[in-house]
Coordinates of C-alpha atoms in Angstrom, one line a residue:
X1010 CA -15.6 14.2 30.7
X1011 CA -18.9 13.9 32.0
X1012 CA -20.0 17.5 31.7
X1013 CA -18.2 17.5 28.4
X1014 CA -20.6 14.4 27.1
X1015 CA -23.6 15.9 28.6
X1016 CA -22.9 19.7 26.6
X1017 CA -22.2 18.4 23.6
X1018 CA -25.3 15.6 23.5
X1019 CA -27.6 18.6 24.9
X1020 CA -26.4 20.7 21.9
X1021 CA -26.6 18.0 19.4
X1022 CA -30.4 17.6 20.4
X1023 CA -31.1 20.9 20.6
X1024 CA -29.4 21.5 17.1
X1025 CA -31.8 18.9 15.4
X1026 CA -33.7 20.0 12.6
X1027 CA -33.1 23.9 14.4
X1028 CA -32.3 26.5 12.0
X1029 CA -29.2 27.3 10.5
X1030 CA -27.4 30.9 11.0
X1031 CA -26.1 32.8 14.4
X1032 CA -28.5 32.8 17.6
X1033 CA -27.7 34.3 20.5
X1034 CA -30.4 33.4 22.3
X1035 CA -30.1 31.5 25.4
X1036 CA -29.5 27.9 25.1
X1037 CA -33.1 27.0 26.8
X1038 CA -34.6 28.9 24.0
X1039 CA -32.6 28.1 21.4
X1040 CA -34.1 24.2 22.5
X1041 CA -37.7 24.7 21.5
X1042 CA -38.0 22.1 19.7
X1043 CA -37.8 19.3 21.9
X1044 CA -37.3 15.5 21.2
X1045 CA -36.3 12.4 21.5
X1046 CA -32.6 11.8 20.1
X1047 CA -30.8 8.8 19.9
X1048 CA -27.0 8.8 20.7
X1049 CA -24.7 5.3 19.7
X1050 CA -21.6 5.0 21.8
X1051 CA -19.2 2.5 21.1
X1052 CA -17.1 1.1 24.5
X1053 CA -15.5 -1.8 24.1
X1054 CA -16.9 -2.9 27.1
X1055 CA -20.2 -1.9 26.4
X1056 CA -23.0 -0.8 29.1
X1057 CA -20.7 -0.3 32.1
X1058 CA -17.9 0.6 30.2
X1059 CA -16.0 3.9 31.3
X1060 CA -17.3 5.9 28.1
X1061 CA -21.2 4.8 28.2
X1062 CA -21.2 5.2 32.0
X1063 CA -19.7 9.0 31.5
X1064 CA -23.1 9.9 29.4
X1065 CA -25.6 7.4 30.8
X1066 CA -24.7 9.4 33.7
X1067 CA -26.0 12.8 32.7
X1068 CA -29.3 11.8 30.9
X1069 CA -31.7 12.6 33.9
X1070 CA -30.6 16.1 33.5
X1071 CA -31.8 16.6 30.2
X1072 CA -35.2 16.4 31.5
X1073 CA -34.8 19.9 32.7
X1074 CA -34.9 20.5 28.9
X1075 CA -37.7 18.3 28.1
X1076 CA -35.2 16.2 26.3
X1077 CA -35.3 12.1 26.0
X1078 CA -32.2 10.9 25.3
X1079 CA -31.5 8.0 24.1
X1080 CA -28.0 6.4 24.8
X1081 CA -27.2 2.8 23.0
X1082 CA -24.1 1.1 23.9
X1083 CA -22.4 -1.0 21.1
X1084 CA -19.1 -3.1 21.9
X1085 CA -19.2 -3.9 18.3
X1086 CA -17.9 -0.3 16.6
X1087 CA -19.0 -2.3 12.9
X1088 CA -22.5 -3.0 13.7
X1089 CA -22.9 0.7 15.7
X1090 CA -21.7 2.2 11.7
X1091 CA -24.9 0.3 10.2
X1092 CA -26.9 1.3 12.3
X1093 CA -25.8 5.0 11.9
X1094 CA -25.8 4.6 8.2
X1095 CA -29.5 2.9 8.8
X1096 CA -30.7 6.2 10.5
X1097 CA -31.5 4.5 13.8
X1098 CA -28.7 6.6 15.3
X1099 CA -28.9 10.6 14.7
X1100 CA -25.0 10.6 15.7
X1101 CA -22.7 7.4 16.8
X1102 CA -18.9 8.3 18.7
X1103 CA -16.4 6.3 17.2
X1104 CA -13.3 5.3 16.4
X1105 CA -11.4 7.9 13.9
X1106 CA -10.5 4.9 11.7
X1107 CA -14.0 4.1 11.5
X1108 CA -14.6 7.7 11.2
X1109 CA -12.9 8.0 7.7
X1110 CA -15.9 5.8 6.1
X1111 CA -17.0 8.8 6.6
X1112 CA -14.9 11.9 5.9
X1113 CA -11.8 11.1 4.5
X1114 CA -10.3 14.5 6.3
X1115 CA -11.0 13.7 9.8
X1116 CA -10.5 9.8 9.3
X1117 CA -6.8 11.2 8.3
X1118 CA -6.0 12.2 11.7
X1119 CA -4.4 9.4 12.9
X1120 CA -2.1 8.9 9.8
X1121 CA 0.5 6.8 10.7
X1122 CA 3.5 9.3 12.5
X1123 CA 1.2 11.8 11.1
X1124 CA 0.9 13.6 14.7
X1125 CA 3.9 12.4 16.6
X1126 CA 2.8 14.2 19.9
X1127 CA -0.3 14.9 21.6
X1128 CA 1.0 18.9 21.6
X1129 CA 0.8 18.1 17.7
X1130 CA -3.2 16.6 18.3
X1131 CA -3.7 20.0 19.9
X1132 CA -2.8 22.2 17.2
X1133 CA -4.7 20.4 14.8
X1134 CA -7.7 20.2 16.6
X1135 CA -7.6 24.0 17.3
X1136 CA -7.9 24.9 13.5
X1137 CA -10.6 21.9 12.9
X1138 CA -12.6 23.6 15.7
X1139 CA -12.1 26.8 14.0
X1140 CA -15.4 27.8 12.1
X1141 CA -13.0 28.1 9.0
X1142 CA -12.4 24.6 8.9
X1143 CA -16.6 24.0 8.7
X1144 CA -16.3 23.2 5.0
X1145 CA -14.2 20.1 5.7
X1146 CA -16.4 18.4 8.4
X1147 CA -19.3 17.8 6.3
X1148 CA -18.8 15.2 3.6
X1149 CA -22.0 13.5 1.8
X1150 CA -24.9 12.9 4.2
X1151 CA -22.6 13.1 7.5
X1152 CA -21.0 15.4 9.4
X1153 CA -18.5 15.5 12.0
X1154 CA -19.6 17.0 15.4
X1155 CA -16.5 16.7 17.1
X1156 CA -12.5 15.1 18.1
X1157 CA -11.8 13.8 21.1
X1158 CA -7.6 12.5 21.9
X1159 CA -7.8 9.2 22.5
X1160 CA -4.1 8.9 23.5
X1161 CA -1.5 7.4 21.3
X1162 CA -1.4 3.9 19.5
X1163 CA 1.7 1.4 20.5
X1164 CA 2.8 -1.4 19.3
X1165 CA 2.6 -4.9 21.8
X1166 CA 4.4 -8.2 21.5
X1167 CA 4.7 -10.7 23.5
X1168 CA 8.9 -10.9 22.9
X1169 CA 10.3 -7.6 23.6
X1170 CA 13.7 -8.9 21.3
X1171 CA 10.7 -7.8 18.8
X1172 CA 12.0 -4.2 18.9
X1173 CA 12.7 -3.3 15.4
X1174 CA 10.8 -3.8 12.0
X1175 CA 12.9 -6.3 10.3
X1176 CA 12.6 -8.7 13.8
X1177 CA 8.7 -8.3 12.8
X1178 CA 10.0 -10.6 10.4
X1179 CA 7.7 -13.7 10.0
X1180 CA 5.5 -12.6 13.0
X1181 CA 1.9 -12.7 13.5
X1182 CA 0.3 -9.2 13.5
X1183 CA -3.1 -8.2 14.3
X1184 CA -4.4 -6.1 11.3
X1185 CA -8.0 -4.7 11.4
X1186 CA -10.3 -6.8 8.8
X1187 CA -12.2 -3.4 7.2
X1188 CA -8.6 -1.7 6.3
X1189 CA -7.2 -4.2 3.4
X1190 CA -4.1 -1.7 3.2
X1191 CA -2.7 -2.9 7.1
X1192 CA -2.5 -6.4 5.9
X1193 CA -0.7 -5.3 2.9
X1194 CA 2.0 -3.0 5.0
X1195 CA 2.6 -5.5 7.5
X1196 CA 3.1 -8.1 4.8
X1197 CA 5.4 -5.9 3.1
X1198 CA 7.4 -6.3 6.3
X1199 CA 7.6 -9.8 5.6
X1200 CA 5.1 -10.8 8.9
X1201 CA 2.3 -12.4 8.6
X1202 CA -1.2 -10.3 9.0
X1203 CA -4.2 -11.8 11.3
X1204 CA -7.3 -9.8 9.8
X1205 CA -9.7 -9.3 12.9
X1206 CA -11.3 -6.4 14.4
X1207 CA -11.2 -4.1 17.6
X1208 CA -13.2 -6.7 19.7
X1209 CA -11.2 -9.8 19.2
X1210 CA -7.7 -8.1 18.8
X1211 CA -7.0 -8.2 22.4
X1212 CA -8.2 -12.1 22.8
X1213 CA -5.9 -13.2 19.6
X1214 CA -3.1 -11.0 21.3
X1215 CA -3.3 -12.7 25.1
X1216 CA -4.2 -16.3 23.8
X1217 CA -1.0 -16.2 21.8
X1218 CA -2.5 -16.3 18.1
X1219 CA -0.7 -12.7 17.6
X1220 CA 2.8 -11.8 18.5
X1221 CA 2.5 -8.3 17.7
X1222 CA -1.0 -5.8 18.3
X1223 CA -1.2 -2.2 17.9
X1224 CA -3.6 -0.1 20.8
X1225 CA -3.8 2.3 23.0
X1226 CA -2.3 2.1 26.3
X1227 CA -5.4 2.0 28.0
X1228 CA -5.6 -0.9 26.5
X1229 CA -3.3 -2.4 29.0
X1230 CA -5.5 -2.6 32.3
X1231 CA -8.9 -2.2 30.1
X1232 CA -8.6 -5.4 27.8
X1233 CA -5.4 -7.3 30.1
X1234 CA -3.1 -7.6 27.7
X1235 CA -0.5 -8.3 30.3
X1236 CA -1.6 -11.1 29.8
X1237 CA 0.0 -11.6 26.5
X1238 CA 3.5 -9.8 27.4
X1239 CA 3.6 -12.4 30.3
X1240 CA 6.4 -13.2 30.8
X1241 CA 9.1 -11.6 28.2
X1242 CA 6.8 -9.2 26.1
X1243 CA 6.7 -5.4 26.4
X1244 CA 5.7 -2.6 25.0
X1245 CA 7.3 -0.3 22.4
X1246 CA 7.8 3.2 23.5
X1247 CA 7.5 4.8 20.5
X1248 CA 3.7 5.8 19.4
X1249 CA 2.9 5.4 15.6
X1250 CA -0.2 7.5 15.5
X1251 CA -2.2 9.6 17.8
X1252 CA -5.8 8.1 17.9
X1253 CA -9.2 9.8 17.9
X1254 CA -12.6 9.4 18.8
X1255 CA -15.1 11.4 16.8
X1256 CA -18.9 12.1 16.8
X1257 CA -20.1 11.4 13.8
X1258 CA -23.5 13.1 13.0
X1259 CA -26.7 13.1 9.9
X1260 CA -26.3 16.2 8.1
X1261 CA -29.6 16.8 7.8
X1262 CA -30.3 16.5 11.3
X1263 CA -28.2 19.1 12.8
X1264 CA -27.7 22.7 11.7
X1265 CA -24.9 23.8 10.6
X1266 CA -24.8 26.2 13.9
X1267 CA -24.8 24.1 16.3
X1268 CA -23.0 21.9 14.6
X1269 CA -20.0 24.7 14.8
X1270 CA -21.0 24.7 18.4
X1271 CA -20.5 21.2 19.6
X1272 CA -16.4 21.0 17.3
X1273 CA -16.1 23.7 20.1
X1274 CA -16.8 22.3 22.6
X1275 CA -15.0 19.2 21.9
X1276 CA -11.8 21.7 21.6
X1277 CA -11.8 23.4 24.6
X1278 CA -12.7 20.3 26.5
X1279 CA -9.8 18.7 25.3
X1280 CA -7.5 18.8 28.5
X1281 CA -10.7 16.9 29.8
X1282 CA -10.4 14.4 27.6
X1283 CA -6.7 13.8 27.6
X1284 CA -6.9 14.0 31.7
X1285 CA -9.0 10.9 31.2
X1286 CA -6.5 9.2 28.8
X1287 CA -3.3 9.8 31.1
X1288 CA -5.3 8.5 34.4
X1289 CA -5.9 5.6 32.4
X1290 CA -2.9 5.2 31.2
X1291 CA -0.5 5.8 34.5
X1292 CA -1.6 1.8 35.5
X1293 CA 0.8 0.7 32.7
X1294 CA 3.7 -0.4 34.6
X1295 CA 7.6 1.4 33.7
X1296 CA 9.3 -2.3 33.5
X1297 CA 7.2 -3.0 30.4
X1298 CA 8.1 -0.7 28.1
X1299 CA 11.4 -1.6 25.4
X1300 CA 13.8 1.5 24.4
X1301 CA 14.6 1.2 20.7
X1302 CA 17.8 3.1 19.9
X1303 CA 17.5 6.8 18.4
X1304 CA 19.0 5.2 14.9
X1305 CA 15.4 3.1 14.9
X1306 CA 13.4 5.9 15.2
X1307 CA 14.9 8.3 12.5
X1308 CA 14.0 5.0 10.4
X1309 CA 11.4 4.4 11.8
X1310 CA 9.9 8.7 10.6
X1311 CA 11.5 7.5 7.1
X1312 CA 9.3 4.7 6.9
X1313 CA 6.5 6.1 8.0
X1314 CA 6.9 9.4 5.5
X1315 CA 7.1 7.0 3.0
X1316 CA 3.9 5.1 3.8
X1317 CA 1.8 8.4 4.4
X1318 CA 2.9 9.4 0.4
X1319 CA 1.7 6.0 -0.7
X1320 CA -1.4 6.2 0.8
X1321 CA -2.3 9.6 -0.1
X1322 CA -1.3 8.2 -4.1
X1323 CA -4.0 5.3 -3.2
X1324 CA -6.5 7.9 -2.4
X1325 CA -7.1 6.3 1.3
X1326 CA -5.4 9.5 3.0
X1327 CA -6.5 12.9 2.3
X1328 CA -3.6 15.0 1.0
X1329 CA -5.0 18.0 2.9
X1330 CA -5.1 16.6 6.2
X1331 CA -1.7 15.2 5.5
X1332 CA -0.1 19.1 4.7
X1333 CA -1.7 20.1 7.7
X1334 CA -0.1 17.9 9.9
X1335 CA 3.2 18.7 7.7
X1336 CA 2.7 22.6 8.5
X1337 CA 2.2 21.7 12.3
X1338 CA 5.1 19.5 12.1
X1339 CA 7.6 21.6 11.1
X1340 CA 6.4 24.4 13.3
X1341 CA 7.2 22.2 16.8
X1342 CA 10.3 21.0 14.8
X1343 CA 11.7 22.9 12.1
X1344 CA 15.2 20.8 11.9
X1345 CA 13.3 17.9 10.6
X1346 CA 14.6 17.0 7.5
X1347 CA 11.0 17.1 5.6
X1348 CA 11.1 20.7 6.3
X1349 CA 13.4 21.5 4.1
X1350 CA 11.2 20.3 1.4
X1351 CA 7.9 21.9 0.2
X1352 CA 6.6 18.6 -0.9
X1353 CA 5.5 16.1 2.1

């Protein structure tokens, strides 16, 4: 992951204010024009967090290239976006939530049951890296430089008899304060929704405030939240969305080149990346995680289908993201029932 941070940074420096249209040139060349860049990551837990450590690491090499570079560590992913939007960063990684503030595409990929594998995450981000798919990484003054898997998003409580949606019921769920349209599912559900943010989820969820948080699984050991399953909670096995980070770049500070370059590189680093997520992830102990029977889960797609078509109606997911993951989909599984019909 380490050589993966330190390409795509090099690049991204390299690629600022650098002409647009092929160069074959060698990449020492093709880095003339030397400069300082500054590079927002977002860890959650912050300067010596696994993420920030992986690129602080590599920044002494860049002097080879005559290349400051300037890594800022934000544990608060909100204040790293203003500070992007502010111009004080030329590209911030973040969150693909966060990422579809700013293209509605990309911020799409982690629909809910959109990708229901990470095999499906690897399809898609093989045609996003494709230079076809160019187009649909810029969006108004930003541009995405590239995905990263980020494993897939599970559902905690802290009563494991909390293993289907109508036993939600009058629970308190964590529900991320920026994205108005989580509260309103989960209170559709009937449970109650607990507006807060990445940093303070975990807290709410181990001081009991929350019965019910959604995260990664490297979540478990990262942010403790064994400590809120203690002693009868678990952890659903069944993932609602495949999450994402994603470098999220000025258009008018990287070419269009090398901004091709650094998707790329994102793509064929990508067993890298997901290596990273499983070795963080094999600490989560079996015992914790709750079977839900397969009746659950065909409801559970229904449901899901459902709330992707409302949210594409809304205008908060884009409908051509959404096809996409249809198309890939039905090519792993073809006996699903949305196959049969051409509409999603």
């Amino acid at each position: 992951m380490k050589a993966v941070l330190l390409s795509a940074l090099l690049i991204l420096a390299g690629g600022l204010a650098a002409p647009a249209g092929a160069d074959d040139r060698p990449l020492r060349e093709r880095l003339a024009d030397r400069r300082e860049v500054n590079i927002c990551i977002w860890d959650l837990v912050g300067r010596h967090g696994p993420i920030f450590s992986a690129a602080q690491d590599q920044t002494t090499r860049f002097l080879k290239y005559g290349i400051k570079v300037n890594l800022e560590p934000y544990t608060d992913e909100r204040v790293m976006v203003e500070e992007l939007k502010a111009g004080r960063c030329d590209a911030a990684l973040m969150t693909g939530m966060r990422a579809r503030l700013f293209n509605q595409y990309t911020g799409t990929i982690d629909s809910i049951g959109g990708l229901p594998t990470q095999e499906h995450l690897r399809m898609l981000l093989k045609v996003l890296a494709d230079p076809r798919s160019a187009p649909r990484m810029t969006q108004g003054e930003y541009v995405v430089l590239g995905v990263a898997p980020a494993g897939g998003a599970y559902i905690f409580v802290n009563d494991k008899r909390i293993n289907t949606l109508g036993k939600a019921a009058g629970k308190k769920v964590a529900v991320l304060d920026y994205d108005p349209v989580q509260a309103e599912m989960v209170g559709d559900l009937g449970a109650a929704p607990v507006p807060t943010d990445i940093v303070h989820a975990p807290g709410l969820f181990n001081n009991g405030v929350v019965d019910v948080l959604a995260a990664p699984l490297a979540a478990y050991q990262l942010m403790e939240l064994y400590k809120g399953m203690k002693p009868d909670g678990g952890i659903i096995d069944y993932p609602l969305a495949q999450i994402t980070l994603q470098l999220v770049g000025h258009r008018d500070r990287v070419s269009p080149e090398l901004a091709q370059i650094t998707r790329e590189l994102f793509f064929e680093s990508y067993d890298d990346f997901l290596g990273r997520v499983r070795q963080e992830t094999r600490v989560v102990p079996e015992h914790w995680f709750v079977d839900i029977p397969e009746q659950d889960k065909r409801e559970y797609e229904v449901m899901m289908r459902e709330a992707r078509q409302e949210l594409e109606r809304r205008g908060y997911y884009s409908a051509d993201m959404l096809a996409l993951q249809k198309r890939i989909r039905c090519k792993l599984d073809n006996t699903r029932a949305e196959c049969s019909d051409i509409k999603r």
